[in-house]
Amino acid sequence: MESISRISSLLESARELTLDAAQSARSSRSAVKTLPAAQIKKLLDSRNEREVLDGLRKVISMMYRSLPTLAFFSSVVKNVASPNIEIKKLVYIYLLAHAESEPDLALLSINTIQKSLSDQSPAIRALALKTMSGIRVPVISQIVSLAIKKGLGDMSPHVRKAAALAVPKCYRLDPGTRNQLIEYLAVLLGDKQYFVAGAAVSAFLEVCPERLDLVHPHYRGLVRKVVDMDEWSQLATLRLMTVYARKCFPRRTRRVLKKSNGSGGTKGFYDDEDEDEEKEEETGEVEQVLDPDLEMLLKNIKPLLQSRNSAVVVAVTRCYVNLGTQEYVSLSIGPLIALLRGPQDIQHMALFNIVSVCLTRPEAFVKYASHFLVHSTDPPQVWELKLELLTLIFPHCDAYLKSLILNELEHFSQGSDKELVREAVRAIGRCAQSDARTSARCLRLLLKQITSLDGNLVAESLTVIRHLIQQDPASHTNTVIRLAKNLDTATNPRARASIIWLVGEFAGNDGEDNIAADVLRILAKGFADEAEPAKLQIVLLAAKVYLHHLNRSEPGPHQLTVATPVSSPDYSTGGNEGFAELERPTQTSFSPPPPEPEHPIVLLWNYILLLARYDTSYDLRDRTRLYKSLLGVPSSTQLASLMLLAPKPVPHTPSPSESRTGFTLGSASLVIGEDGGFHGLRGYEALPDWVKAGEEPDPSLREGDLTKAEYESNRVIPAGERLDSAIKDSRMGTSPSGTNGIGAATGGGKEKTLDDWLAEGEDEEEETEEEDETEDDDDEAEDESEEQSSGEASDAEEESSDENEHDRLVK
């Protein structure tokens, strides 16, 4: 009968599984149809679990399709007491979404959820704790706190993890419970299960990140567990440990000692002579001395460089860059480069972090130069960072790699993508600035571009050429003349303005033989047709040419020419009564000098002033008026020379990402850059400075055993620790593992051989024979002792009877 009932139950369960599978297949094939609200309520109020489950699934489906489901709240909540775990899960999901809208009805289910905290299934206990902490009703904050306290001592680590995840939810619900939650975190941080400790670290960073005193006794335990945690917990732990190391480990350095031979490198015949002559000398190099606990952290997180999560790799790199030495940073560069094999969004984020590290240590990335070559499928945000990386490592490369990088940049500067062309030309300029030995080749590459029909390319090339010429003006006079010949073909206003500015900078060379005046004469003919940037530079060129002319032709002191005196006429004999005749020429004592023709440069200057006076640009007219006032007074010539002819500083084009160097690796502010503000995005926290030597906490606090007795008496002991202690106690006694060889194998560290087994058997036989002999001896000794004790007892009874009889007779 029992087998028949068992078969029938199996058939019933198989039938239910078949119905569920058919229903799910039908729902996946057909379109989702929303049932009427009355029919869904009927399913929810049914006594059949399958119908209730079907109704809950439809409600959850409507909820995730943003359809109104608040009308089913009462019908859903009353199923919270169902023993079916599938129904419980769906009810809890519904409660988490709608409890804030109906707080009064949600409170009715709290009692049932509290009862679920004592359920036999750890999954239900964890789910109940998660649901209770997720109900955002401030009234139940104390109930949630008590539920977390109960979860701390649960036997299941999954429930303790749910308790750790509930701590920040309770804190957001009621910040007044912070002190209670800190006590709970002090217990959870010391949990021996790695996933419980990881969740506790995440809660710690949200509730009380400044309470690093809670971390001291658990520092080494967390460092050992970080490898086994999940990715989210690893990120939280690495962030916590980076801040902890900065605040608790002072940065110590020492000078590198180098052994030197006092005899100038010659070795003696005997070794003793060498030992006496060897001395240690200090070099200029300084190396960092790591604290043992800090070195323990850096070594334990090394396996995380092989993590499948790119954020974990970046977090480990952040630890090595901000805490470790050059050796540790070199270890992280390879895994960081490996992230470029991922999708484009991962490549983009990885490149920002690679550029940030490369700005400080470019020589470490030279061997990975092939990974930074631009592919045809790269989006603009990716190839822009790759070009920047190529320019950063360029001065540290060998001749072959430098030639390869310049060939790549030359190829992309002749492409069709305007943005890529502009960035490639700028990259060539940065390469020329960083390495003077290749500046001539870079200049030749750029001069090839000025004949291009693309105005933007010509303008960018001339801007970079202008920067290169300013680095060494004396050796580029012929280059300026070559550029001036291209004014007839250049049409871009920025390109023409750059050429005119360069001609003006070289206007003082070779005196009267300079080409600046001729260039100004040609430009004056088409002044009205020029764009405003070119007009501004033409006026500046005219001012410089005129100023050089004034400096070359400074006049000496004016000397007056005195004419020869003429004898006075005789008026006595004239018939005009002493008046001179009108027909005669007038006689003066001084004769004016003959007029000198004006210099062509002066005529050009006046002509340019006249053209600019009637221009439509306010800026051009105001600037022309300034130059006219400055050069119109001879006494201000020296001031004009200081303003217009002063040597210009050599321009330096920085790397585009140099403004991001202050931000932490892996942060969003590093990606956003200057657009996020000077201090980064809201919520960004920079790493603290290294603690000063002598102000760090006592290293003995990290041992964790000094206050263990006091701590153990006040805290709630987690179930994991109780289980471990019970297992240890059971292992202290005899167990079957001690007789089958497993215990011995684990204790000795190696497996037993056949000889060991035979030797053990002989030893056991000898021990049993000895035990039998000892038992026989013990039996004989016991018989003798019993006989002696019985004789002594009989003698004592006889003596006592004689004494009683004597007392009776005396009476």
PDB file of N, CA, C and O in Angstrom, residues 132-195:
ATOM      1  N   MET A 132      11.742  42.877   4.893  1.00  0.00           N
ATOM      2  CA  MET A 132      11.434  43.785   5.993  1.00  0.00           C
ATOM      3  C   MET A 132      12.296  45.046   5.926  1.00  0.00           C
ATOM      4  O   MET A 132      11.815  46.156   6.178  1.00  0.00           O
ATOM      5  N   SER A 133      13.565  44.895   5.568  1.00  0.00           N
ATOM      6  CA  SER A 133      14.420  46.080   5.469  1.00  0.00           C
ATOM      7  C   SER A 133      14.118  46.904   4.224  1.00  0.00           C
ATOM      8  O   SER A 133      14.446  48.087   4.178  1.00  0.00           O
ATOM      9  N   GLY A 134      13.495  46.291   3.219  1.00  0.00           N
ATOM     10  CA  GLY A 134      13.184  47.010   1.995  1.00  0.00           C
ATOM     11  C   GLY A 134      11.873  47.758   2.032  1.00  0.00           C
ATOM     12  O   GLY A 134      11.615  48.587   1.147  1.00  0.00           O
ATOM     13  N   ILE A 135      11.026  47.475   3.025  1.00  0.00           N
ATOM     14  CA  ILE A 135       9.761  48.202   3.166  1.00  0.00           C
ATOM     15  C   ILE A 135      10.077  49.583   3.730  1.00  0.00           C
ATOM     16  O   ILE A 135      10.468  49.728   4.880  1.00  0.00           O
ATOM     17  N   ARG A 136       9.941  50.613   2.912  1.00  0.00           N
ATOM     18  CA  ARG A 136      10.366  51.958   3.290  1.00  0.00           C
ATOM     19  C   ARG A 136       9.275  52.678   4.078  1.00  0.00           C
ATOM     20  O   ARG A 136       8.675  53.653   3.621  1.00  0.00           O
ATOM     21  N   VAL A 137       9.023  52.177   5.289  1.00  0.00           N
ATOM     22  CA  VAL A 137       8.075  52.802   6.206  1.00  0.00           C
ATOM     23  C   VAL A 137       8.845  53.138   7.477  1.00  0.00           C
ATOM     24  O   VAL A 137       9.303  52.234   8.187  1.00  0.00           O
ATOM     25  N   PRO A 138       9.053  54.418   7.805  1.00  0.00           N
ATOM     26  CA  PRO A 138       9.921  54.772   8.932  1.00  0.00           C
ATOM     27  C   PRO A 138       9.449  54.226  10.279  1.00  0.00           C
ATOM     28  O   PRO A 138      10.262  54.122  11.204  1.00  0.00           O
ATOM     29  N   VAL A 139       8.186  53.871  10.394  1.00  0.00           N
ATOM     30  CA  VAL A 139       7.672  53.428  11.701  1.00  0.00           C
ATOM     31  C   VAL A 139       8.333  52.131  12.134  1.00  0.00           C
ATOM     32  O   VAL A 139       8.505  51.873  13.341  1.00  0.00           O
ATOM     33  N   ILE A 140       8.744  51.293  11.196  1.00  0.00           N
ATOM     34  CA  ILE A 140       9.225  49.954  11.552  1.00  0.00           C
ATOM     35  C   ILE A 140      10.758  49.919  11.650  1.00  0.00           C
ATOM     36  O   ILE A 140      11.358  48.843  11.610  1.00  0.00           O
ATOM     37  N   SER A 141      11.402  51.078  11.819  1.00  0.00           N
ATOM     38  CA  SER A 141      12.869  51.093  11.850  1.00  0.00           C
ATOM     39  C   SER A 141      13.413  50.284  13.021  1.00  0.00           C
ATOM     40  O   SER A 141      14.397  49.547  12.881  1.00  0.00           O
ATOM     41  N   GLN A 142      12.785  50.393  14.181  1.00  0.00           N
ATOM     42  CA  GLN A 142      13.259  49.625  15.345  1.00  0.00           C
ATOM     43  C   GLN A 142      13.015  48.131  15.155  1.00  0.00           C
ATOM     44  O   GLN A 142      13.824  47.305  15.587  1.00  0.00           O
ATOM     45  N   ILE A 143      11.903  47.792  14.504  1.00  0.00           N
ATOM     46  CA  ILE A 143      11.643  46.366  14.226  1.00  0.00           C
ATOM     47  C   ILE A 143      12.701  45.820  13.275  1.00  0.00           C
ATOM     48  O   ILE A 143      13.200  44.704  13.447  1.00  0.00           O
ATOM     49  N   VAL A 144      13.089  46.623  12.281  1.00  0.00           N
ATOM     50  CA  VAL A 144      14.135  46.198  11.349  1.00  0.00           C
ATOM     51  C   VAL A 144      15.465  46.040  12.079  1.00  0.00           C
ATOM     52  O   VAL A 144      16.219  45.092  11.843  1.00  0.00           O
ATOM     53  N   SER A 145      15.748  46.962  13.000  1.00  0.00           N
ATOM     54  CA  SER A 145      16.990  46.866  13.764  1.00  0.00           C
ATOM     55  C   SER A 145      17.029  45.586  14.599  1.00  0.00           C
ATOM     56  O   SER A 145      18.061  44.910  14.667  1.00  0.00           O
ATOM     57  N   LEU A 146      15.914  45.242  15.221  1.00  0.00           N
ATOM     58  CA  LEU A 146      15.864  43.989  15.999  1.00  0.00           C
ATOM     59  C   LEU A 146      15.994  42.777  15.094  1.00  0.00           C
ATOM     60  O   LEU A 146      16.617  41.769  15.472  1.00  0.00           O
ATOM     61  N   ALA A 147      15.410  42.854  13.905  1.00  0.00           N
ATOM     62  CA  ALA A 147      15.535  41.739  12.959  1.00  0.00           C
ATOM     63  C   ALA A 147      16.988  41.563  12.523  1.00  0.00           C
ATOM     64  O   ALA A 147      17.482  40.430  12.374  1.00  0.00           O
ATOM     65  N   ILE A 148      17.698  42.683  12.328  1.00  0.00           N
ATOM     66  CA  ILE A 148      19.121  42.586  11.976  1.00  0.00           C
ATOM     67  C   ILE A 148      19.907  41.965  13.120  1.00  0.00           C
ATOM     68  O   ILE A 148      20.785  41.112  12.908  1.00  0.00           O
ATOM     69  N   LYS A 149      19.590  42.372  14.341  1.00  0.00           N
ATOM     70  CA  LYS A 149      20.290  41.797  15.501  1.00  0.00           C
ATOM     71  C   LYS A 149      20.049  40.307  15.603  1.00  0.00           C
ATOM     72  O   LYS A 149      20.954  39.532  15.945  1.00  0.00           O
ATOM     73  N   LYS A 150      18.836  39.897  15.283  1.00  0.00           N
ATOM     74  CA  LYS A 150      18.545  38.457  15.307  1.00  0.00           C
ATOM     75  C   LYS A 150      19.292  37.732  14.191  1.00  0.00           C
ATOM     76  O   LYS A 150      19.727  36.582  14.359  1.00  0.00           O
ATOM     77  N   GLY A 151      19.441  38.401  13.045  1.00  0.00           N
ATOM     78  CA  GLY A 151      20.141  37.774  11.934  1.00  0.00           C
ATOM     79  C   GLY A 151      21.634  37.636  12.161  1.00  0.00           C
ATOM     80  O   GLY A 151      22.292  36.806  11.523  1.00  0.00           O
ATOM     81  N   LEU A 152      22.205  38.436  13.083  1.00  0.00           N
ATOM     82  CA  LEU A 152      23.636  38.333  13.349  1.00  0.00           C
ATOM     83  C   LEU A 152      24.022  36.964  13.896  1.00  0.00           C
ATOM     84  O   LEU A 152      25.091  36.446  13.603  1.00  0.00           O
ATOM     85  N   GLY A 153      23.153  36.389  14.730  1.00  0.00           N
ATOM     86  CA  GLY A 153      23.460  35.108  15.349  1.00  0.00           C
ATOM     87  C   GLY A 153      22.865  33.922  14.638  1.00  0.00           C
ATOM     88  O   GLY A 153      22.786  32.838  15.228  1.00  0.00           O
ATOM     89  N   ASP A 154      22.428  34.123  13.402  1.00  0.00           N
ATOM     90  CA  ASP A 154      21.822  33.014  12.665  1.00  0.00           C
ATOM     91  C   ASP A 154      22.880  31.997  12.266  1.00  0.00           C
ATOM     92  O   ASP A 154      24.043  32.320  12.026  1.00  0.00           O
ATOM     93  N   MET A 155      22.448  30.742  12.174  1.00  0.00           N
ATOM     94  CA  MET A 155      23.369  29.668  11.810  1.00  0.00           C
ATOM     95  C   MET A 155      23.781  29.739  10.341  1.00  0.00           C
ATOM     96  O   MET A 155      24.871  29.306   9.980  1.00  0.00           O
ATOM     97  N   SER A 156      22.942  30.286   9.487  1.00  0.00           N
ATOM     98  CA  SER A 156      23.212  30.319   8.055  1.00  0.00           C
ATOM     99  C   SER A 156      23.974  31.593   7.684  1.00  0.00           C
ATOM    100  O   SER A 156      23.561  32.700   8.061  1.00  0.00           O
ATOM    101  N   PRO A 157      25.062  31.475   6.945  1.00  0.00           N
ATOM    102  CA  PRO A 157      25.773  32.690   6.515  1.00  0.00           C
ATOM    103  C   PRO A 157      24.969  33.527   5.529  1.00  0.00           C
ATOM    104  O   PRO A 157      25.186  34.734   5.429  1.00  0.00           O
ATOM    105  N   HIS A 158      24.042  32.922   4.808  1.00  0.00           N
ATOM    106  CA  HIS A 158      23.214  33.692   3.873  1.00  0.00           C
ATOM    107  C   HIS A 158      22.295  34.653   4.627  1.00  0.00           C
ATOM    108  O   HIS A 158      22.053  35.774   4.168  1.00  0.00           O
ATOM    109  N   VAL A 159      21.815  34.227   5.776  1.00  0.00           N
ATOM    110  CA  VAL A 159      20.989  35.115   6.592  1.00  0.00           C
ATOM    111  C   VAL A 159      21.845  36.240   7.166  1.00  0.00           C
ATOM    112  O   VAL A 159      21.414  37.395   7.236  1.00  0.00           O
ATOM    113  N   ARG A 160      23.074  35.929   7.573  1.00  0.00           N
ATOM    114  CA  ARG A 160      23.958  36.972   8.107  1.00  0.00           C
ATOM    115  C   ARG A 160      24.333  37.961   7.003  1.00  0.00           C
ATOM    116  O   ARG A 160      24.475  39.154   7.256  1.00  0.00           O
ATOM    117  N   LYS A 161      24.485  37.457   5.786  1.00  0.00           N
ATOM    118  CA  LYS A 161      24.749  38.375   4.681  1.00  0.00           C
ATOM    119  C   LYS A 161      23.539  39.287   4.438  1.00  0.00           C
ATOM    120  O   LYS A 161      23.694  40.498   4.186  1.00  0.00           O
ATOM    121  N   ALA A 162      22.338  38.732   4.514  1.00  0.00           N
ATOM    122  CA  ALA A 162      21.131  39.555   4.366  1.00  0.00           C
ATOM    123  C   ALA A 162      21.064  40.600   5.473  1.00  0.00           C
ATOM    124  O   ALA A 162      20.629  41.738   5.248  1.00  0.00           O
ATOM    125  N   ALA A 163      21.503  40.241   6.684  1.00  0.00           N
ATOM    126  CA  ALA A 163      21.528  41.205   7.785  1.00  0.00           C
ATOM    127  C   ALA A 163      22.520  42.328   7.503  1.00  0.00           C
ATOM    128  O   ALA A 163      22.247  43.503   7.780  1.00  0.00           O
ATOM    129  N   ALA A 164      23.678  41.974   6.925  1.00  0.00           N
ATOM    130  CA  ALA A 164      24.662  43.007   6.586  1.00  0.00           C
ATOM    131  C   ALA A 164      24.136  43.943   5.503  1.00  0.00           C
ATOM    132  O   ALA A 164      24.348  45.165   5.563  1.00  0.00           O
ATOM    133  N   LEU A 165      23.450  43.396   4.514  1.00  0.00           N
ATOM    134  CA  LEU A 165      22.897  44.238   3.451  1.00  0.00           C
ATOM    135  C   LEU A 165      21.727  45.080   3.944  1.00  0.00           C
ATOM    136  O   LEU A 165      21.401  46.107   3.327  1.00  0.00           O
ATOM    137  N   ALA A 166      21.086  44.657   5.018  1.00  0.00           N
ATOM    138  CA  ALA A 166      19.955  45.414   5.563  1.00  0.00           C
ATOM    139  C   ALA A 166      20.409  46.601   6.401  1.00  0.00           C
ATOM    140  O   ALA A 166      19.607  47.492   6.682  1.00  0.00           O
ATOM    141  N   VAL A 167      21.674  46.627   6.815  1.00  0.00           N
ATOM    142  CA  VAL A 167      22.156  47.709   7.679  1.00  0.00           C
ATOM    143  C   VAL A 167      22.056  49.069   6.982  1.00  0.00           C
ATOM    144  O   VAL A 167      21.497  50.009   7.564  1.00  0.00           O
ATOM    145  N   PRO A 168      22.566  49.258   5.757  1.00  0.00           N
ATOM    146  CA  PRO A 168      22.420  50.587   5.136  1.00  0.00           C
ATOM    147  C   PRO A 168      20.971  50.954   4.837  1.00  0.00           C
ATOM    148  O   PRO A 168      20.620  52.137   4.867  1.00  0.00           O
ATOM    149  N   LYS A 169      20.112  49.956   4.563  1.00  0.00           N
ATOM    150  CA  LYS A 169      18.693  50.279   4.336  1.00  0.00           C
ATOM    151  C   LYS A 169      18.049  50.807   5.607  1.00  0.00           C
ATOM    152  O   LYS A 169      17.276  51.770   5.580  1.00  0.00           O
ATOM    153  N   CYS A 170      18.392  50.188   6.737  1.00  0.00           N
ATOM    154  CA  CYS A 170      17.860  50.669   8.012  1.00  0.00           C
ATOM    155  C   CYS A 170      18.392  52.053   8.341  1.00  0.00           C
ATOM    156  O   CYS A 170      17.683  52.894   8.896  1.00  0.00           O
ATOM    157  N   TYR A 171      19.648  52.301   7.987  1.00  0.00           N
ATOM    158  CA  TYR A 171      20.228  53.626   8.255  1.00  0.00           C
ATOM    159  C   TYR A 171      19.541  54.692   7.409  1.00  0.00           C
ATOM    160  O   TYR A 171      19.300  55.810   7.889  1.00  0.00           O
ATOM    161  N   ARG A 172      19.246  54.393   6.154  1.00  0.00           N
ATOM    162  CA  ARG A 172      18.527  55.353   5.317  1.00  0.00           C
ATOM    163  C   ARG A 172      17.103  55.557   5.794  1.00  0.00           C
ATOM    164  O   ARG A 172      16.542  56.643   5.648  1.00  0.00           O
ATOM    165  N   LEU A 173      16.527  54.510   6.366  1.00  0.00           N
ATOM    166  CA  LEU A 173      15.160  54.609   6.875  1.00  0.00           C
ATOM    167  C   LEU A 173      15.085  55.493   8.105  1.00  0.00           C
ATOM    168  O   LEU A 173      14.172  56.313   8.243  1.00  0.00           O
ATOM    169  N   ASP A 174      16.064  55.336   9.012  1.00  0.00           N
ATOM    170  CA  ASP A 174      16.076  56.118  10.253  1.00  0.00           C
ATOM    171  C   ASP A 174      17.529  56.332  10.660  1.00  0.00           C
ATOM    172  O   ASP A 174      18.155  55.432  11.236  1.00  0.00           O
ATOM    173  N   PRO A 175      18.118  57.493  10.376  1.00  0.00           N
ATOM    174  CA  PRO A 175      19.517  57.725  10.767  1.00  0.00           C
ATOM    175  C   PRO A 175      19.740  57.687  12.272  1.00  0.00           C
ATOM    176  O   PRO A 175      20.889  57.588  12.715  1.00  0.00           O
ATOM    177  N   GLY A 176      18.676  57.741  13.053  1.00  0.00           N
ATOM    178  CA  GLY A 176      18.828  57.690  14.508  1.00  0.00           C
ATOM    179  C   GLY A 176      19.301  56.349  15.028  1.00  0.00           C
ATOM    180  O   GLY A 176      19.748  56.245  16.185  1.00  0.00           O
ATOM    181  N   THR A 177      19.204  55.317  14.224  1.00  0.00           N
ATOM    182  CA  THR A 177      19.653  53.981  14.638  1.00  0.00           C
ATOM    183  C   THR A 177      21.130  53.752  14.333  1.00  0.00           C
ATOM    184  O   THR A 177      21.589  52.609  14.365  1.00  0.00           O
ATOM    185  N   ARG A 178      21.877  54.808  14.072  1.00  0.00           N
ATOM    186  CA  ARG A 178      23.276  54.654  13.629  1.00  0.00           C
ATOM    187  C   ARG A 178      24.137  53.957  14.677  1.00  0.00           C
ATOM    188  O   ARG A 178      24.945  53.083  14.350  1.00  0.00           O
ATOM    189  N   ASN A 179      23.974  54.341  15.936  1.00  0.00           N
ATOM    190  CA  ASN A 179      24.811  53.739  16.982  1.00  0.00           C
ATOM    191  C   ASN A 179      24.568  52.234  17.105  1.00  0.00           C
ATOM    192  O   ASN A 179      25.516  51.455  17.276  1.00  0.00           O
ATOM    193  N   GLN A 180      23.312  51.814  17.012  1.00  0.00           N
ATOM    194  CA  GLN A 180      23.023  50.375  17.061  1.00  0.00           C
ATOM    195  C   GLN A 180      23.633  49.660  15.857  1.00  0.00           C
ATOM    196  O   GLN A 180      24.219  48.577  15.999  1.00  0.00           O
ATOM    197  N   LEU A 181      23.514  50.289  14.693  1.00  0.00           N
ATOM    198  CA  LEU A 181      24.025  49.656  13.480  1.00  0.00           C
ATOM    199  C   LEU A 181      25.545  49.549  13.501  1.00  0.00           C
ATOM    200  O   LEU A 181      26.119  48.593  12.963  1.00  0.00           O
ATOM    201  N   ILE A 182      26.223  50.520  14.123  1.00  0.00           N
ATOM    202  CA  ILE A 182      27.679  50.444  14.223  1.00  0.00           C
ATOM    203  C   ILE A 182      28.100  49.240  15.058  1.00  0.00           C
ATOM    204  O   ILE A 182      29.079  48.545  14.753  1.00  0.00           O
ATOM    205  N   GLU A 183      27.339  48.968  16.129  1.00  0.00           N
ATOM    206  CA  GLU A 183      27.638  47.771  16.940  1.00  0.00           C
ATOM    207  C   GLU A 183      27.441  46.498  16.115  1.00  0.00           C
ATOM    208  O   GLU A 183      28.231  45.553  16.229  1.00  0.00           O
ATOM    209  N   TYR A 184      26.414  46.470  15.305  1.00  0.00           N
ATOM    210  CA  TYR A 184      26.195  45.294  14.466  1.00  0.00           C
ATOM    211  C   TYR A 184      27.339  45.124  13.452  1.00  0.00           C
ATOM    212  O   TYR A 184      27.798  43.995  13.194  1.00  0.00           O
ATOM    213  N   LEU A 185      27.795  46.255  12.888  1.00  0.00           N
ATOM    214  CA  LEU A 185      28.875  46.180  11.905  1.00  0.00           C
ATOM    215  C   LEU A 185      30.175  45.698  12.538  1.00  0.00           C
ATOM    216  O   LEU A 185      30.972  45.007  11.896  1.00  0.00           O
ATOM    217  N   ALA A 186      30.403  46.070  13.799  1.00  0.00           N
ATOM    218  CA  ALA A 186      31.608  45.592  14.475  1.00  0.00           C
ATOM    219  C   ALA A 186      31.630  44.076  14.564  1.00  0.00           C
ATOM    220  O   ALA A 186      32.691  43.453  14.520  1.00  0.00           O
ATOM    221  N   VAL A 187      30.450  43.462  14.679  1.00  0.00           N
ATOM    222  CA  VAL A 187      30.364  41.997  14.715  1.00  0.00           C
ATOM    223  C   VAL A 187      30.498  41.415  13.310  1.00  0.00           C
ATOM    224  O   VAL A 187      31.219  40.435  13.082  1.00  0.00           O
ATOM    225  N   LEU A 188      29.817  42.044  12.341  1.00  0.00           N
ATOM    226  CA  LEU A 188      29.789  41.486  10.988  1.00  0.00           C
ATOM    227  C   LEU A 188      31.148  41.578  10.293  1.00  0.00           C
ATOM    228  O   LEU A 188      31.487  40.724   9.473  1.00  0.00           O
ATOM    229  N   LEU A 189      31.927  42.603  10.615  1.00  0.00           N
ATOM    230  CA  LEU A 189      33.241  42.726   9.986  1.00  0.00           C
ATOM    231  C   LEU A 189      34.177  41.589  10.370  1.00  0.00           C
ATOM    232  O   LEU A 189      35.096  41.252   9.623  1.00  0.00           O
ATOM    233  N   GLY A 190      33.932  40.982  11.511  1.00  0.00           N
ATOM    234  CA  GLY A 190      34.757  39.876  11.949  1.00  0.00           C
ATOM    235  C   GLY A 190      34.212  38.510  11.600  1.00  0.00           C
ATOM    236  O   GLY A 190      34.731  37.495  12.102  1.00  0.00           O
ATOM    237  N   ASP A 191      33.164  38.445  10.774  1.00  0.00           N
ATOM    238  CA  ASP A 191      32.594  37.148  10.405  1.00  0.00           C
ATOM    239  C   ASP A 191      33.603  36.356   9.570  1.00  0.00           C
ATOM    240  O   ASP A 191      34.326  36.907   8.742  1.00  0.00           O
ATOM    241  N   LYS A 192      33.625  35.056   9.790  1.00  0.00           N
ATOM    242  CA  LYS A 192      34.607  34.220   9.110  1.00  0.00           C
ATOM    243  C   LYS A 192      34.207  33.857   7.689  1.00  0.00           C
ATOM    244  O   LYS A 192      35.025  33.341   6.939  1.00  0.00           O
ATOM    245  N   GLN A 193      32.965  34.084   7.329  1.00  0.00           N
ATOM    246  CA  GLN A 193      32.527  33.828   5.953  1.00  0.00           C
ATOM    247  C   GLN A 193      32.836  35.056   5.100  1.00  0.00           C
ATOM    248  O   GLN A 193      32.464  36.185   5.440  1.00  0.00           O
ATOM    249  N   TYR A 194      33.529  34.843   3.976  1.00  0.00           N
ATOM    250  CA  TYR A 194      34.004  35.956   3.177  1.00  0.00           C
ATOM    251  C   TYR A 194      32.865  36.773   2.578  1.00  0.00           C
ATOM    252  O   TYR A 194      32.961  38.005   2.469  1.00  0.00           O
ATOM    253  N   PHE A 195      31.751  36.117   2.183  1.00  0.00           N
ATOM    254  CA  PHE A 195      30.683  36.905   1.561  1.00  0.00           C
ATOM    255  C   PHE A 195      29.902  37.700   2.593  1.00  0.00           C
ATOM    256  O   PHE A 195      29.286  38.709   2.258  1.00  0.00           O
TER     257      PHE A 195
END
